[in-house]
Short mmCIF file of C-alpha atoms in Angstrom, two decimals:
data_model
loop_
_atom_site.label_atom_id
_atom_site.label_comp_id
_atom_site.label_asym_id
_atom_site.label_seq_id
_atom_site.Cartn_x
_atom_site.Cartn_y
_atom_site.Cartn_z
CA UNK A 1 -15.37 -119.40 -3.73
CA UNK A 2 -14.01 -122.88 -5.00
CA UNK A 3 -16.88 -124.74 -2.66
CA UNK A 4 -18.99 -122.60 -4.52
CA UNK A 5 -17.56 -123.44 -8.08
CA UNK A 6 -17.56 -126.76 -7.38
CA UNK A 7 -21.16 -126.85 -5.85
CA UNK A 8 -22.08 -125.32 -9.11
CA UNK A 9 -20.83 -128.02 -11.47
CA UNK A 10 -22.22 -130.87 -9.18
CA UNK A 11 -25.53 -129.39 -9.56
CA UNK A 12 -24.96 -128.86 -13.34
CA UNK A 13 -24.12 -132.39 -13.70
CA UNK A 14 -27.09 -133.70 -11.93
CA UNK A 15 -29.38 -131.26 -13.74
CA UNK A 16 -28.46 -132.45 -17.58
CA UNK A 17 -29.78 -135.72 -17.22
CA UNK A 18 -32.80 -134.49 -15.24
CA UNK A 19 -33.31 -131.94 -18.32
CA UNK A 20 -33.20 -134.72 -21.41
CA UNK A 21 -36.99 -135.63 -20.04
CA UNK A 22 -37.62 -131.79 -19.94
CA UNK A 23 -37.14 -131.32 -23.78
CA UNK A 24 -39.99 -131.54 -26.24
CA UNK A 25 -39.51 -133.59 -29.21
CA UNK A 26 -42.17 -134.86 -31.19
CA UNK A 27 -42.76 -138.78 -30.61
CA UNK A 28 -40.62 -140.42 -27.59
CA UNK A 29 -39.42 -137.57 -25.85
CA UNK A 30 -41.67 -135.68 -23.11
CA UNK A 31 -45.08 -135.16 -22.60
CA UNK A 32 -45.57 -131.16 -23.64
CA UNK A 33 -48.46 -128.61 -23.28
CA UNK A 34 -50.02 -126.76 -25.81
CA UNK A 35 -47.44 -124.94 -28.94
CA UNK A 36 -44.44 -127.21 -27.59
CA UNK A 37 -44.19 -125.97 -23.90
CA UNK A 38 -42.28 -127.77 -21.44
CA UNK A 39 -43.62 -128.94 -17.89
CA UNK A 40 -40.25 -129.34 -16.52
CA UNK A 41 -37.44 -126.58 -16.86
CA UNK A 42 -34.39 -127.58 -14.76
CA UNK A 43 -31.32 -124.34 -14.28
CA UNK A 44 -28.67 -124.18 -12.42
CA UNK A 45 -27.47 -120.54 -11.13
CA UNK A 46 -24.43 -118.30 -9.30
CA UNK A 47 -25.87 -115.69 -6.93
CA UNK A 48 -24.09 -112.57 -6.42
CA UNK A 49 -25.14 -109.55 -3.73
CA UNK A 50 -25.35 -108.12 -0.26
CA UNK A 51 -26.81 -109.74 3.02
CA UNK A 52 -27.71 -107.66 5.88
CA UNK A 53 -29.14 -108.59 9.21
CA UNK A 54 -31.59 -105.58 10.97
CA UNK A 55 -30.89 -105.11 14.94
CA UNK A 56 -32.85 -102.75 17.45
CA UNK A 57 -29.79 -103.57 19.68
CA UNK A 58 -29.56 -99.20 20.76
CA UNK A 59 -33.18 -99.43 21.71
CA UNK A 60 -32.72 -102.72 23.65
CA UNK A 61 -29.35 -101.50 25.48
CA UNK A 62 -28.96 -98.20 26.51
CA UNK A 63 -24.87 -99.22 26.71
CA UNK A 64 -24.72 -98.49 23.56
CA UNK A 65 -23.70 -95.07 22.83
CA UNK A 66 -23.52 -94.99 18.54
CA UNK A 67 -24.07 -98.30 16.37
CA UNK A 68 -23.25 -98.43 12.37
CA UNK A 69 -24.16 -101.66 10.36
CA UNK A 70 -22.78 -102.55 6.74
CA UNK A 71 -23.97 -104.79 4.54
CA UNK A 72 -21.57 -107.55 3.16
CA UNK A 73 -20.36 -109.33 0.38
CA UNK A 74 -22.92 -112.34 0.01
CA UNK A 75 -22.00 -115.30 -2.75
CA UNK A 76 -23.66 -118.84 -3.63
CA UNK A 77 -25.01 -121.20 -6.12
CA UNK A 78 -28.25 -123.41 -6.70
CA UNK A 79 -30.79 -125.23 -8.63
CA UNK A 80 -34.08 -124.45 -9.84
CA UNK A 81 -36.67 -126.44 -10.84
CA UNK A 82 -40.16 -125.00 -12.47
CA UNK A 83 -43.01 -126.63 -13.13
CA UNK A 84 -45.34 -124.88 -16.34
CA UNK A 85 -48.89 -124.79 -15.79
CA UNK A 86 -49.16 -122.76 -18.46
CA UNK A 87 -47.61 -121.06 -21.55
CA UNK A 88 -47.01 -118.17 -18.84
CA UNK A 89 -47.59 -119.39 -14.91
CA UNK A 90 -45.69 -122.37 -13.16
CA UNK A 91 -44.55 -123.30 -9.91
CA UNK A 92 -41.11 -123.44 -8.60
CA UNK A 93 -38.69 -124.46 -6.25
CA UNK A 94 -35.02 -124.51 -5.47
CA UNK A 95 -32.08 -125.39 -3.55
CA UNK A 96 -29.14 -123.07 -2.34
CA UNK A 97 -26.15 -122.40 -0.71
CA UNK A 98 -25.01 -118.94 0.27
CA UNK A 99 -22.36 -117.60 2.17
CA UNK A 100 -23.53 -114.07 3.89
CA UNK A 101 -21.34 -111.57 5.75
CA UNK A 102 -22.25 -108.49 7.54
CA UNK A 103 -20.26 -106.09 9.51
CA UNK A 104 -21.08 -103.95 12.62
CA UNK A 105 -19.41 -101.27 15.20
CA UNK A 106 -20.45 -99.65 17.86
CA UNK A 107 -19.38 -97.59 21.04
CA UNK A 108 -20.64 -99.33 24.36
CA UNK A 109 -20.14 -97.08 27.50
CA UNK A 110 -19.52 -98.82 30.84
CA UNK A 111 -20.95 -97.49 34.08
CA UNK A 112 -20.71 -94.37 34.90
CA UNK A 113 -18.99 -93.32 32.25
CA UNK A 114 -16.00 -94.40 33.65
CA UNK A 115 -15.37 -96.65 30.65
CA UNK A 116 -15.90 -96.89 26.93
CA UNK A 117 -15.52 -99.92 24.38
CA UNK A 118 -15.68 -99.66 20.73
CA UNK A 119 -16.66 -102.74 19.21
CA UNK A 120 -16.00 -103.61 15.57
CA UNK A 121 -17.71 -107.14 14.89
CA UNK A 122 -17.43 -108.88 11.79
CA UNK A 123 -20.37 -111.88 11.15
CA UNK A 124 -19.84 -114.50 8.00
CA UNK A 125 -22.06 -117.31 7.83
CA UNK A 126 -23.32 -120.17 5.52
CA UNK A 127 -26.80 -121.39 4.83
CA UNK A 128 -29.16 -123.50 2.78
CA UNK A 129 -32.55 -121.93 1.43
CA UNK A 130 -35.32 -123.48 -0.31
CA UNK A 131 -37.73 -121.11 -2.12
CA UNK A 132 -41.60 -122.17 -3.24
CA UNK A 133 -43.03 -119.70 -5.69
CA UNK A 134 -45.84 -118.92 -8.51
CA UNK A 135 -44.12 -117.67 -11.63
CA UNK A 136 -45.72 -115.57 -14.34
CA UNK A 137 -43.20 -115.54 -17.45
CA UNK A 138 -44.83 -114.13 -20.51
CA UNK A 139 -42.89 -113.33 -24.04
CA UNK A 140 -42.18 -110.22 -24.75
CA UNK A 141 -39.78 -110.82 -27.66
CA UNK A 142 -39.55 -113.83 -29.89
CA UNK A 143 -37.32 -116.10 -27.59
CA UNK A 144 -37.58 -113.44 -24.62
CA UNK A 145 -39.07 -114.47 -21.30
CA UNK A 146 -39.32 -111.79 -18.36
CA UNK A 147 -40.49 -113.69 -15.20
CA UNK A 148 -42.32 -112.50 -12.17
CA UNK A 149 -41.72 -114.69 -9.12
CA UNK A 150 -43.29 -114.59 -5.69
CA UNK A 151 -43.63 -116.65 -2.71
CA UNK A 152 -41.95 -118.09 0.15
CA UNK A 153 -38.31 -119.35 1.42
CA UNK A 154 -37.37 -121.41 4.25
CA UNK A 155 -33.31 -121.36 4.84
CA UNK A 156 -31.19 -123.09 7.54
CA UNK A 157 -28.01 -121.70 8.78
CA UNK A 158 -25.52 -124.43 8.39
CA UNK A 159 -22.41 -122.82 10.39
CA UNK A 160 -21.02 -119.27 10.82
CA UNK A 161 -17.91 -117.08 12.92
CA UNK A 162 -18.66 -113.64 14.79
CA UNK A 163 -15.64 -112.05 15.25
CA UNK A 164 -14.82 -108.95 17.54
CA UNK A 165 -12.46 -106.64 17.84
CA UNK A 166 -12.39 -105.23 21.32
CA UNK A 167 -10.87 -101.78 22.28
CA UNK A 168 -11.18 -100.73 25.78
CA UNK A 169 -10.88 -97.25 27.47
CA UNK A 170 -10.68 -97.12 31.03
CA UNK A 171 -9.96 -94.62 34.35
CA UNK A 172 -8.40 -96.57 36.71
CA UNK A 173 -8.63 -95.03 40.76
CA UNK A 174 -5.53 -93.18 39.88
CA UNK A 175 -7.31 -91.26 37.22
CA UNK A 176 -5.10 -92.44 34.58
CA UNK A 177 -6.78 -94.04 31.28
CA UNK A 178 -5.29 -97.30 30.13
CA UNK A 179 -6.85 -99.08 27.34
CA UNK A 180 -6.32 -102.65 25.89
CA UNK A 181 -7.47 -104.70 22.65
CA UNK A 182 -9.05 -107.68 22.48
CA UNK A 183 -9.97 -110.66 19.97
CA UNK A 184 -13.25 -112.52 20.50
CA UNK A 185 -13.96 -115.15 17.99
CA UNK A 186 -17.44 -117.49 18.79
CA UNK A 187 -19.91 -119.54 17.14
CA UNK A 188 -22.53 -117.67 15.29
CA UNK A 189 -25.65 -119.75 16.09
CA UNK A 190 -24.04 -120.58 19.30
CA UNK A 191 -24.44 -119.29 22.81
CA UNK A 192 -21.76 -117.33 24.21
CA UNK A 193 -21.56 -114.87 20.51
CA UNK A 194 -21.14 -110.85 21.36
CA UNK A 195 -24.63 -109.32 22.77
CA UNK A 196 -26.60 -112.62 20.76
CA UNK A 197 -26.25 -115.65 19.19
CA UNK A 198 -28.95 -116.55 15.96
CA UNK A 199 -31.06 -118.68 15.28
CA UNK A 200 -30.35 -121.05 12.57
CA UNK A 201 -33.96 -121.31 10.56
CA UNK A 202 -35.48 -118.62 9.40
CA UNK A 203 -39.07 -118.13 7.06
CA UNK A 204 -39.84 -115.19 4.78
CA UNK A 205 -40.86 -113.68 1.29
CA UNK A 206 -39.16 -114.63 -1.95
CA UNK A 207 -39.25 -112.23 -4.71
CA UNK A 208 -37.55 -112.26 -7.97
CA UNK A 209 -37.01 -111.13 -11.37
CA UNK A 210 -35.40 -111.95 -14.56
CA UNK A 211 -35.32 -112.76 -18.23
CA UNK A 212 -34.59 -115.50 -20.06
CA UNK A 213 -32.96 -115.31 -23.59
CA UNK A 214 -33.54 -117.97 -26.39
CA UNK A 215 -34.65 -120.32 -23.70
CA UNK A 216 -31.56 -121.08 -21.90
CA UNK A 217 -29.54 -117.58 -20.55
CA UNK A 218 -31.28 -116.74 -17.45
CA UNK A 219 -30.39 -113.17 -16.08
CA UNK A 220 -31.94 -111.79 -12.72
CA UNK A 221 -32.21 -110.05 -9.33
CA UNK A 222 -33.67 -111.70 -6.11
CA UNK A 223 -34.35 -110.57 -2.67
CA UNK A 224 -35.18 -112.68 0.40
CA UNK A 225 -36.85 -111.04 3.49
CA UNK A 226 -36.82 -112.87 6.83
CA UNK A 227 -39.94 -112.78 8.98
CA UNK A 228 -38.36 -114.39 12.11
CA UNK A 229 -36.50 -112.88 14.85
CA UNK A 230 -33.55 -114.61 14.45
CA UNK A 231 -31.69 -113.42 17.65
CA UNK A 232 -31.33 -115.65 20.51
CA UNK A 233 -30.51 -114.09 23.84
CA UNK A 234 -31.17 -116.42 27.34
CA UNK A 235 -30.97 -112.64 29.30
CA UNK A 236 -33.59 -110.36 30.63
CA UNK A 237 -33.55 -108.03 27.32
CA UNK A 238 -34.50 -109.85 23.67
CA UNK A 239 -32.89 -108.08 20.99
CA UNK A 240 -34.43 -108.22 17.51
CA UNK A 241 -32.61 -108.93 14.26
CA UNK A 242 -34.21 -110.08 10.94
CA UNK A 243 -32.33 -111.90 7.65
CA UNK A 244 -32.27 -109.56 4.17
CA UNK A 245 -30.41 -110.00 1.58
CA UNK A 246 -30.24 -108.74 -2.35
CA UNK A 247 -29.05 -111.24 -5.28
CA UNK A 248 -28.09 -110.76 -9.09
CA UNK A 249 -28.32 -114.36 -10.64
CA UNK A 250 -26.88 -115.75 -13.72
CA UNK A 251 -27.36 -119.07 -14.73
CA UNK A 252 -28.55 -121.95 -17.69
CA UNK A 253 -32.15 -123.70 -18.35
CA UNK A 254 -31.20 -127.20 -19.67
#
C-alpha cells in the first residue's frame, strides 16, 4: 500500500505542471474550444475492487474432484489523460498500476482413488494497464459531469507469487492412511506454477463510469475484461483462464 501511496503522489506531481497548460484563461494561457472548454484534462486516481481470474480447469482435468474460486482484494493508482473533442466526447488514455489477488481450492483425487489432495492456492500479482477510450461526459447539473467511457486496455503483468498449500491423503499397501502438508511457493508468469503458469500481456474491453463534481472530484466504477487466454501450460491439456476485475476510483482533474 505505501508503493501505491507513493506512486500516487509521483504521478500527482508530474500531472500539476502538465495541467497549468490545461487551464483556460483568457489571453496567454491555453488554446480552448467553444464556452471555455478545455482540450487537455490531466487526473490522477486510487483504484479500489476485486480481481478474479476465470478457469475451466474441472473440465480440462478430470483429477479434480470439487474447485471453489474467490475473488480478491485488488488495489492501485494511475493517471489519466483526456483529450475534449467536444463540450461532451473526448478521447482518453491512462497509465496504471494494480496489485490483483485471487484465491482458489480444490480437491484433486489421485489414481484410483487411492489418494486425495486438497489444494488451497493463493495468487497475488502486479501489473501495468493502459486503457484507450471514447468518452461521452455531458452536464447534468451546473458543475456536474457523468461520463460514459468505452474502449480498450492492454496490461502487462510485471511480477506475481502462487502459493499452495498442499494436504495429502494417502493408503499406503498396509491400508493405513497417512497424510502430509506441503508449501509450494513459484513464480506466477513462470513455468513450473501449480496446474499453469500465465501469461503476462493480456487485451480486453474497458468500461467505466463516473461523475465529476465542480470540475475537479472525480468519483467512479471501472471494469476491465480480458479477451486472452492467459494460461500457459507446455502439457497435452490447455487450460483456459481469462483476467476480470471490478474498480471504484477516486481521484482529482488538475
Amino acid at each position: 500500500m505505501k508503493k501505491i501511496i507513493l506512486f500516487l503522489i509521483v504521478m500527482a506531481a508530474f500531472a500539476m505542471p502538465v495541467s497549468i497548460f490545461s487551464q483556460c484563461r483568457g489571453g496567454g494561457g491555453a488554446v480552448c474550444g467553444p464556452a471555455g472548454m478545455r482540450f487537455l484534462e490531466v487526473d490522477a486516481h486510487i483504484l479500489v475492487g476485486g480481481s478474479y481470474v476465470t478457469e475451466n480447469y474441472m473440465s480440462c482435468f478430470p483429477e479434480i474432484s470439487d474447485l471453489n474460486a474467490g475473488m480478491g482484494l485488488a488495489v492501485g493508482a494511475g493517471l489519466g489523460v483526456k483529450f475534449n473533442l467536444t463540450r461532451t466526447l473526448g478521447l482518453g488514455t491512462g497509465f496504471n498500476y494494480v496489485r490483483n489477488r485471487g484465491t482458489l481450492d480444490m480437491a484433486v483425487t489421485g489414481e484410483g482413488a487411492a489418494s486425495i489432495s486438497n489444494v488451497f492456492q493463493t495468487n497475488t500479482y502486479y501489473a501495468v494497464d493502459f486503457p484507450v477510450y471514447l468518452s461521452y461526459a455531458p452536464y447534468i447539473a451546473s458543475g456536474v459531469r457523468w461520463n460514459f467511457d468505452f474502449g480498450l486496455f492492454y496490461s502487462y503483468g510485471v511480477r506475481g507469487k502462487q502459493k499452495n498449500t498442499i494436504y495429502d491423503a494417502k493408503t499406503n499397501d498396509l491400508g493405513q492412511l497417512m497424510t502430509s502438508k506441503t508449501y509450494l511457493e513459484t513464480d506466477y508468469y513462470k513455468d513450473g506454477a501449480f496446474i499453469n503458469s500465465f501469461k503476462r500481456a493480456d487485451i480486453g474491453l474497458h468500461l467505466a463510469t463516473g461523475i465529476t463534481f465542480f470540475h475537479h472530484l472525480k468519483l467512479g466504477v471501472r471494469t476491465h475484461i480480458g479477451f486472452k487466454n492467459v494460461a500457459k501450460s507446455t502439457g497435452l491439456r490447455h487450460p483456459s483462464s481469462h483476467n476480470l476485475s471490478f474498480m471504484a476510483m477516486a481521484g482529482w482533474v488538475f
